[in-house]
Short mmCIF file of N, CA, C and O in Angstrom, two decimals:
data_model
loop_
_atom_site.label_atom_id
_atom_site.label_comp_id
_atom_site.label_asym_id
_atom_site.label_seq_id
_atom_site.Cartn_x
_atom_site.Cartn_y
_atom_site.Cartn_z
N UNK A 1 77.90 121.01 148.24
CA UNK A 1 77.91 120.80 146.80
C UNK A 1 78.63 119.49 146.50
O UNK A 1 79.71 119.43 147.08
N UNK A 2 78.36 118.55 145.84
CA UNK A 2 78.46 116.95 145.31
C UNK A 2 79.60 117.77 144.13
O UNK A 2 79.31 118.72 143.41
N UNK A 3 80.93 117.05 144.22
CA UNK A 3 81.75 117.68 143.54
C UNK A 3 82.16 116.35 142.66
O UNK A 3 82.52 115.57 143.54
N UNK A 4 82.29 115.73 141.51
CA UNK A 4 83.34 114.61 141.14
C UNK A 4 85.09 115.11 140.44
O UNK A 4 85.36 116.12 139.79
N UNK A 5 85.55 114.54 140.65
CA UNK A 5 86.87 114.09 139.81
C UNK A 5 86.76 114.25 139.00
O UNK A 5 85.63 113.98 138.59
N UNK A 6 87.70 114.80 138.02
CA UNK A 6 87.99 114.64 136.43
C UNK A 6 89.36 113.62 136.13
O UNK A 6 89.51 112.58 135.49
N UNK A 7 90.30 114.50 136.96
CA UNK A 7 91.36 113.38 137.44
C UNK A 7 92.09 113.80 138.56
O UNK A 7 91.46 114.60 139.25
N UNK A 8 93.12 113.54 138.94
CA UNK A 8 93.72 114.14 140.09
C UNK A 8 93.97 115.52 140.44
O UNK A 8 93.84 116.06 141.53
N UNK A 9 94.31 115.95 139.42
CA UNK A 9 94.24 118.04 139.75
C UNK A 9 93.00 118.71 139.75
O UNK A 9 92.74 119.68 140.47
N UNK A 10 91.88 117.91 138.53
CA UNK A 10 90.79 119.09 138.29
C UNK A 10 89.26 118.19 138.98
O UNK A 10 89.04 116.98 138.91
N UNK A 11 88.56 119.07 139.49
CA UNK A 11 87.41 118.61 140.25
C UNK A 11 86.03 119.51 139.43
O UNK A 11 86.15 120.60 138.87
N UNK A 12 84.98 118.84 139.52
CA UNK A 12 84.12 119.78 138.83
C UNK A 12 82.69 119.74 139.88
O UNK A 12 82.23 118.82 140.55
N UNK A 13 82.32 120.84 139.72
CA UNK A 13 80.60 120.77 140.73
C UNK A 13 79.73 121.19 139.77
O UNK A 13 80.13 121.96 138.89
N UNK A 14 78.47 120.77 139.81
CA UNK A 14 77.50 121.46 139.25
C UNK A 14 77.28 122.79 139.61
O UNK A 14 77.79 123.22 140.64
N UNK A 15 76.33 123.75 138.63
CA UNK A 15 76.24 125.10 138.99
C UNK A 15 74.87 124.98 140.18
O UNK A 15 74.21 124.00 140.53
N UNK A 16 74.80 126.22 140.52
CA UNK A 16 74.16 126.38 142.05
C UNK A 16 72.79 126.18 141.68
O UNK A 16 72.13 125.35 142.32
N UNK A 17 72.05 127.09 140.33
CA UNK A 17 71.30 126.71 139.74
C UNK A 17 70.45 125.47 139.51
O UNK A 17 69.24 125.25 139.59
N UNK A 18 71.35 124.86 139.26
CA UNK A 18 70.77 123.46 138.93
C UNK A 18 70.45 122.56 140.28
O UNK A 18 69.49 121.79 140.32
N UNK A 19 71.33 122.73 141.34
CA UNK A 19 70.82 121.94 142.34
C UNK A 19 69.70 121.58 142.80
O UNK A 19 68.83 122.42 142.59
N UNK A 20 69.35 120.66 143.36
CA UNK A 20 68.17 120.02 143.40
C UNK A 20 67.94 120.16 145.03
O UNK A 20 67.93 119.25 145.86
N UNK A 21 67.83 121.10 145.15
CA UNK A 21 67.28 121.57 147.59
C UNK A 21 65.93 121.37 147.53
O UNK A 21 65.08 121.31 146.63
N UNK A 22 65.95 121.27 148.78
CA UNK A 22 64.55 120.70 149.80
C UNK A 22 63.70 122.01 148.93
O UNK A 22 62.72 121.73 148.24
N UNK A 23 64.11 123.23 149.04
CA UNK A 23 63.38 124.68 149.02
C UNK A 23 62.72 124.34 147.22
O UNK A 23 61.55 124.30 146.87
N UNK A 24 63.84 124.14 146.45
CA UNK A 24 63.53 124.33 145.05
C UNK A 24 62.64 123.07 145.15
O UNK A 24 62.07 123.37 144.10
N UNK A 25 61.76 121.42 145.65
CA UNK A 25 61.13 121.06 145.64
C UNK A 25 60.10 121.53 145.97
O UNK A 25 59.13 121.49 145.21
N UNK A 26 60.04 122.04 147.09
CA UNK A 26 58.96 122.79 148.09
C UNK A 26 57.89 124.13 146.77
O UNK A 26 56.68 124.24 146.57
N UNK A 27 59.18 124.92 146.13
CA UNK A 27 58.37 125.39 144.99
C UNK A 27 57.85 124.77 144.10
O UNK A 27 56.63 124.89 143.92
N UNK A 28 58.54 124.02 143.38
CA UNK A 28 58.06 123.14 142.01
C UNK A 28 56.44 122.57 143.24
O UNK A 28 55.34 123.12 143.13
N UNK A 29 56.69 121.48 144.25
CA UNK A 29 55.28 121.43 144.59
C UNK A 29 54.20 122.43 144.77
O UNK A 29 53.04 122.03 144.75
N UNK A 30 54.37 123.22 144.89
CA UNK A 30 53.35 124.72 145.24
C UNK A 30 53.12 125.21 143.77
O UNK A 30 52.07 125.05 143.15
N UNK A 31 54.32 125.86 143.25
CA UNK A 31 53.51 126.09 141.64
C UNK A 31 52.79 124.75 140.88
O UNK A 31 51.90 125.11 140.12
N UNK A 32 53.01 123.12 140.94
CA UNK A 32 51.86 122.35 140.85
C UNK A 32 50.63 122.54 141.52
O UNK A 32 49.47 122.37 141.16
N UNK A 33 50.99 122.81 142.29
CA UNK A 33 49.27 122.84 143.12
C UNK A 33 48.31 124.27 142.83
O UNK A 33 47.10 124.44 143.03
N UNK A 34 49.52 125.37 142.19
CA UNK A 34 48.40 126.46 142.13
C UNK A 34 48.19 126.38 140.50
O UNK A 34 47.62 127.22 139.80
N UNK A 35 48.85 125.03 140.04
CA UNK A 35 48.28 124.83 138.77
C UNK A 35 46.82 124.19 138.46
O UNK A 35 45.84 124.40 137.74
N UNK A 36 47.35 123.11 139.62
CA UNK A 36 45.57 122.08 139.63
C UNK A 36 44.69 123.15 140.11
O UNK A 36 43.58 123.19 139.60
N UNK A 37 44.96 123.96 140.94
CA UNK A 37 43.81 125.03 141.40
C UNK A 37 43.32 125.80 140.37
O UNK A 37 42.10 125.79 140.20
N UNK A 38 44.06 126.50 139.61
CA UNK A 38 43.38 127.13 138.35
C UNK A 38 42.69 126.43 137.62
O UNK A 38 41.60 126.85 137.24
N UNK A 39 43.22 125.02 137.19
CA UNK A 39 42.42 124.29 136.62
C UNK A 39 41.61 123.68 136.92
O UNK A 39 41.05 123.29 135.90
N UNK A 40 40.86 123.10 138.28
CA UNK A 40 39.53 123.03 139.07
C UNK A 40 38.92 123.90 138.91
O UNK A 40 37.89 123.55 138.32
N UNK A 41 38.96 126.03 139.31
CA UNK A 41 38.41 127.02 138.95
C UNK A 41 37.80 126.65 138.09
O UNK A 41 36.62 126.30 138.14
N UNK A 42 38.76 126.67 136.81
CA UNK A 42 38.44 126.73 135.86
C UNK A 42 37.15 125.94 135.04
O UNK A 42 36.34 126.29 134.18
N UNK A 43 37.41 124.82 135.73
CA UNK A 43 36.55 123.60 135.17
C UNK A 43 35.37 123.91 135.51
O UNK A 43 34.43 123.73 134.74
N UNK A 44 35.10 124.71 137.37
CA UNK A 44 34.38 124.58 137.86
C UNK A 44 33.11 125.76 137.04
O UNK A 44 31.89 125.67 136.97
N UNK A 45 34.16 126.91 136.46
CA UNK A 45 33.41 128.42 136.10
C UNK A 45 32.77 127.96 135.05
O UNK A 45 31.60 128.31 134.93
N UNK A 46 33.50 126.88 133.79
CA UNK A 46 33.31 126.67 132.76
C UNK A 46 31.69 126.19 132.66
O UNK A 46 30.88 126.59 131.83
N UNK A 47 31.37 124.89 134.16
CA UNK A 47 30.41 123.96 134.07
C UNK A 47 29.37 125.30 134.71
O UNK A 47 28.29 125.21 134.14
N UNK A 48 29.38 126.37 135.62
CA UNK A 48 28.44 127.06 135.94
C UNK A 48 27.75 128.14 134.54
O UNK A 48 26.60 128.55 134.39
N UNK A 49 29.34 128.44 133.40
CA UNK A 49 28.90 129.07 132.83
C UNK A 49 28.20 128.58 131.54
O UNK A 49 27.86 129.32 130.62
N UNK A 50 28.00 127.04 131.59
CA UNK A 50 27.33 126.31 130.17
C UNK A 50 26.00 126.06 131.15
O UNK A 50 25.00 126.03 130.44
N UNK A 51 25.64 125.85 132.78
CA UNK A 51 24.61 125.82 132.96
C UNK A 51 23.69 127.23 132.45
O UNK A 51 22.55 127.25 131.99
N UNK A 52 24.56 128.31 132.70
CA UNK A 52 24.02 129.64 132.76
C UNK A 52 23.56 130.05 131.12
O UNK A 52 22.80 130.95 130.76
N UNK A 53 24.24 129.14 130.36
CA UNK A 53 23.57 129.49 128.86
C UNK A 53 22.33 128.50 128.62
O UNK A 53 21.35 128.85 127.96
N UNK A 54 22.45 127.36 129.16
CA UNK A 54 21.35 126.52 129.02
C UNK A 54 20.14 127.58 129.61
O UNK A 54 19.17 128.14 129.09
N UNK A 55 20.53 127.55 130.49
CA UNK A 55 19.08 128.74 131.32
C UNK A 55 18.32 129.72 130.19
O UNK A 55 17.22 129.72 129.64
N UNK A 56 19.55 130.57 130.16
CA UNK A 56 19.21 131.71 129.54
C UNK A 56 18.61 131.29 127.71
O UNK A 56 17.65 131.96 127.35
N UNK A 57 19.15 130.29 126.73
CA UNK A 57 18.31 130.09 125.73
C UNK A 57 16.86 129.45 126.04
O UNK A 57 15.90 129.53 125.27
N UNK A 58 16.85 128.80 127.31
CA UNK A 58 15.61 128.71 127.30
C UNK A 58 14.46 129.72 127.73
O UNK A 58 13.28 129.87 127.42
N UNK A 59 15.12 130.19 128.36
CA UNK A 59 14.27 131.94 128.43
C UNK A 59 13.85 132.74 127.38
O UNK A 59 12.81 133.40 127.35
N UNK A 60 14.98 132.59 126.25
CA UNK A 60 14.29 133.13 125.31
C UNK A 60 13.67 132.24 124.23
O UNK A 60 13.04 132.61 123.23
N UNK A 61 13.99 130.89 124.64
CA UNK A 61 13.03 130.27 123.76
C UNK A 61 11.15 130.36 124.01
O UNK A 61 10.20 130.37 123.22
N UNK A 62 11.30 130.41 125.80
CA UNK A 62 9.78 131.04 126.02
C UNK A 62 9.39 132.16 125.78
O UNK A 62 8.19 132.34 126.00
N UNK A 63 10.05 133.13 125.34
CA UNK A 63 9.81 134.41 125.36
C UNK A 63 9.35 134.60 123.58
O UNK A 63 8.32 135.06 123.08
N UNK A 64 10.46 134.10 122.99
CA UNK A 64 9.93 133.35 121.26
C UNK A 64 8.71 133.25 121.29
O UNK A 64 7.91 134.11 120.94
N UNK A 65 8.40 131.89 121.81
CA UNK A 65 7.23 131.08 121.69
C UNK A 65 5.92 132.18 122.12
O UNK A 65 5.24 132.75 121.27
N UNK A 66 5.76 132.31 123.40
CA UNK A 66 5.26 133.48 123.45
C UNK A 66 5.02 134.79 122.99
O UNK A 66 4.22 135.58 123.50
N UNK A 67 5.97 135.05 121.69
CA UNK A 67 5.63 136.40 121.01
C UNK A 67 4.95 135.53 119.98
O UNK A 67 3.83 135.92 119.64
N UNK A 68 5.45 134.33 119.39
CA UNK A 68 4.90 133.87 118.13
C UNK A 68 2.88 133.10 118.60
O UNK A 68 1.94 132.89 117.83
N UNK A 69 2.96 132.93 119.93
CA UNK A 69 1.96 133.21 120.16
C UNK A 69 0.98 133.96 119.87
O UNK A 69 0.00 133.64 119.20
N UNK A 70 1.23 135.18 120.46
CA UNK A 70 0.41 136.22 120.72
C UNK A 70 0.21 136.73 119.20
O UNK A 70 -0.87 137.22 118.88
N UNK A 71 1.63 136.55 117.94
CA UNK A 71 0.91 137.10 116.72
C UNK A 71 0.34 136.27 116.65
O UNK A 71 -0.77 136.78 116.53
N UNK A 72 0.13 134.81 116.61
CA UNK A 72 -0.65 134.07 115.70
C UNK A 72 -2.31 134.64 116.35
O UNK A 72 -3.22 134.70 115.52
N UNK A 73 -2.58 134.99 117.70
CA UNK A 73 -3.60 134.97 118.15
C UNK A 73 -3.99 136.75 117.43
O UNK A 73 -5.19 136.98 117.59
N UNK A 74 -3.59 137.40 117.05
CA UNK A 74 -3.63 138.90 116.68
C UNK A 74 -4.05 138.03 115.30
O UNK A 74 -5.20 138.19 114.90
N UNK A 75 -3.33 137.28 114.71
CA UNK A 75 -3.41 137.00 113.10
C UNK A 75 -5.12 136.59 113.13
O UNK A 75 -5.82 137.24 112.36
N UNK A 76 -5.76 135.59 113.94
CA UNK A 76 -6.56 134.77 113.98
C UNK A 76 -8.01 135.89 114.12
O UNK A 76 -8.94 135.94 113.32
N UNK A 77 -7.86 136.71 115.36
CA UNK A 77 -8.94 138.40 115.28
C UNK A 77 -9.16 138.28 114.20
O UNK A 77 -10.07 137.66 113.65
N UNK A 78 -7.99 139.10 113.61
CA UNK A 78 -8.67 139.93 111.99
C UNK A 78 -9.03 139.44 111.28
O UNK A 78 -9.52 140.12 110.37
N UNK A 79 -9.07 137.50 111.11
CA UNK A 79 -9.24 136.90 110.20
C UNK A 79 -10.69 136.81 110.79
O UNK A 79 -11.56 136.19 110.19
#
């Protein structure tokens, strides 16, 4: 523990807490990294799940088109 002077009788240390060890770096780097990891996931789920809506409105945009089809061709018979 890095202790300084106040003056000749009284000495002061920081609390244990606060110290700055190899170990308490070693965490702070690891909880960064399982931060960028969530946030890659994340990025990654986000971009599969806006492909997966693109897909799917166009599915039902053929499926639309195709019902509005088939009435117009029902409309066109009876006429």
């Amino acid at each position: 523990v890095v202790r300084r002077e106040l003056n000749e009788k009284k000495k002061k240390a920081p609390r244990i807490q606060r110290l700055v060890t190899p170990a308490m770096l070693q965490r702070k780097r690891y909880f960064r990294s399982q931060t960028r990891q969530r946030m890659v996931l994340g990025k990654k789920l986000k971009q599969d799940y806006a492909k997966r809506v693109v897909e799917y409105r166009q599915e039902q945009k053929e499926l639309r088109a195709a019902e509005v089809a088939k009435k117009k061709k029902e409309k066109k018979v009876k006429a």
